[in-house]
Amino acid sequence: MPAKTIEEILKETKIYQILRPKLVTTSPNVPLKDALDLMHREKAGYIVVADAHLKVVGMFTEREVLMKVLRPGVSLSEPVSKYMRTDVHTLKKSDTVGDAIKAMHKFGIRHVPLVDEFGRMNGVLSIRTIVNFLAELFP
């Protein structure tokens, strides 16, 4: 039987098959200082911002830090919700790695929050996880 192509593997492999368990999350009212401390402590380039019902309400990434937070007049006591991105694209763990790559390319993002059938956050997929998965496909 011939070996599968990369394209076939990406169309067949589900996100849950490559997912790493790390998920960095906080609530929208957390001060910027605490959000930045969390990113540093967890060595993460993102925070998924969720409400009390675990619904994703935003993403706060290194990009937001560089483009919005590192400006004159920004107070680290302000809530992370003021600086998070709210146009968040989500996927489900049952979506394919190919779906994730397409979404990341289309929306210019490096982290995709994962939600269950009720829209509750249950993971995050990073471009780093996808790159590691692809690297493992090559001997």
Coordinates of C-alpha atoms in Angstrom, one line a residue:
M1 CA 0.0 0.0 0.0
P2 CA 1.5 3.4 -1.0
A3 CA 2.4 5.9 1.8
K4 CA -0.1 8.7 2.5
T5 CA 0.7 12.1 1.3
I6 CA 1.1 15.1 3.7
E7 CA -2.2 16.5 2.3
E8 CA -4.0 13.2 3.1
I9 CA -2.5 13.1 6.6
L10 CA -3.6 16.7 7.2
K11 CA -7.1 16.0 6.0
E12 CA -7.5 12.9 8.1
T13 CA -5.6 13.7 11.4
K14 CA -7.9 15.2 14.0
I15 CA -6.7 18.0 16.3
Y16 CA -7.2 15.9 19.4
Q17 CA -4.7 13.4 18.0
I18 CA -1.8 16.0 18.2
L19 CA -3.0 18.3 21.0
R20 CA -0.8 19.1 23.9
P21 CA -2.5 19.5 27.2
K22 CA -1.4 23.1 27.9
L23 CA -4.1 25.7 28.2
V24 CA -3.4 29.2 29.5
T25 CA -6.6 31.0 30.4
T26 CA -8.0 33.9 32.5
S27 CA -11.1 36.0 32.9
P28 CA -11.7 39.3 31.2
N29 CA -11.4 41.5 34.3
V30 CA -7.9 40.4 35.2
P31 CA -5.4 43.3 35.3
L32 CA -2.8 43.5 32.5
K33 CA 0.0 43.0 35.0
D34 CA -1.5 39.7 36.1
A35 CA -2.1 38.6 32.5
L36 CA 1.5 39.4 31.6
D37 CA 2.8 37.6 34.7
L38 CA 0.7 34.6 33.7
M39 CA 2.2 34.5 30.2
H40 CA 5.7 34.8 31.6
R41 CA 5.1 32.1 34.3
E42 CA 3.6 29.7 31.8
K43 CA 6.1 30.5 29.1
A44 CA 3.1 31.1 26.8
G45 CA 2.6 33.5 23.9
Y46 CA -1.1 33.6 24.4
I47 CA -4.0 33.7 26.9
V48 CA -7.5 32.5 26.1
V49 CA -9.9 34.9 27.8
A50 CA -13.1 33.2 28.9
D51 CA -16.2 34.2 30.9
A52 CA -17.5 32.3 34.0
H53 CA -19.2 29.8 31.7
L54 CA -16.0 29.0 29.9
K55 CA -17.2 30.8 26.7
V56 CA -14.3 32.2 24.8
V57 CA -14.6 36.0 24.7
G58 CA -11.1 36.9 23.5
M59 CA -7.5 36.2 22.9
F60 CA -4.5 38.1 24.4
T61 CA -1.3 37.3 22.6
E62 CA 2.2 38.6 22.3
R63 CA 0.9 40.6 19.3
E64 CA -1.5 42.5 21.5
V65 CA 1.3 43.2 23.9
L66 CA 3.5 44.6 21.2
M67 CA 0.8 46.5 19.3
K68 CA -1.5 47.7 22.1
V69 CA 0.1 47.5 25.5
L70 CA 3.6 48.8 24.9
R71 CA 2.3 52.3 24.3
P72 CA 2.4 55.5 26.3
G73 CA -0.4 55.9 28.8
V74 CA -1.3 52.2 29.2
S75 CA -1.7 51.3 32.8
L76 CA -1.0 47.7 33.9
S77 CA -4.0 47.9 36.3
E78 CA -6.4 48.1 33.3
P79 CA -8.3 44.9 32.6
V80 CA -7.0 42.5 29.9
S81 CA -10.4 42.8 28.2
K82 CA -9.5 46.3 27.0
Y83 CA -6.6 45.0 25.0
M84 CA -7.6 41.5 24.0
R85 CA -8.7 40.6 20.5
T86 CA -12.4 39.8 20.4
D87 CA -12.6 38.5 16.8
V88 CA -11.7 35.0 17.8
H89 CA -12.0 32.0 15.5
T90 CA -12.6 28.7 17.3
L91 CA -12.4 25.1 16.2
K92 CA -13.4 21.8 17.8
K93 CA -11.0 19.0 18.7
S94 CA -12.7 16.8 16.1
D95 CA -11.7 19.3 13.3
T96 CA -8.7 18.3 11.2
V97 CA -5.2 19.7 11.4
G98 CA -5.8 20.9 7.8
D99 CA -8.8 22.9 9.0
A100 CA -6.6 24.5 11.7
I101 CA -3.9 25.4 9.2
K102 CA -6.4 27.0 6.9
A103 CA -7.9 29.0 9.7
M104 CA -4.5 30.1 11.0
H105 CA -3.6 31.3 7.5
K106 CA -6.9 32.9 6.7
F107 CA -7.1 34.8 10.0
G108 CA -3.4 35.5 10.5
I109 CA -3.3 33.8 13.9
R110 CA -1.0 31.4 15.7
H111 CA -3.3 30.1 18.4
V112 CA -6.8 28.7 17.9
P113 CA -9.0 28.1 21.0
L114 CA -10.9 24.8 20.9
V115 CA -14.5 24.5 22.1
D116 CA -16.8 21.7 22.8
E117 CA -20.3 21.2 21.3
F118 CA -21.7 23.7 23.8
G119 CA -19.1 26.4 22.9
R120 CA -17.1 26.0 26.1
M121 CA -13.4 26.3 25.9
N122 CA -11.5 23.0 26.2
G123 CA -8.1 23.5 24.7
V124 CA -6.0 25.5 22.4
L125 CA -4.0 24.6 19.3
S126 CA -0.8 26.5 18.5
I127 CA 1.2 26.7 15.3
R128 CA 4.1 25.3 17.3
T129 CA 2.2 22.1 18.0
I130 CA 1.4 21.8 14.3
V131 CA 5.0 22.4 13.3
N132 CA 6.2 19.7 15.7
F133 CA 3.6 17.3 14.3
L134 CA 4.8 18.0 10.8
A135 CA 8.4 17.6 11.8
E136 CA 7.6 14.1 13.2
L137 CA 6.3 13.0 9.8
F138 CA 9.7 13.3 8.3
P139 CA 12.3 10.6 9.2

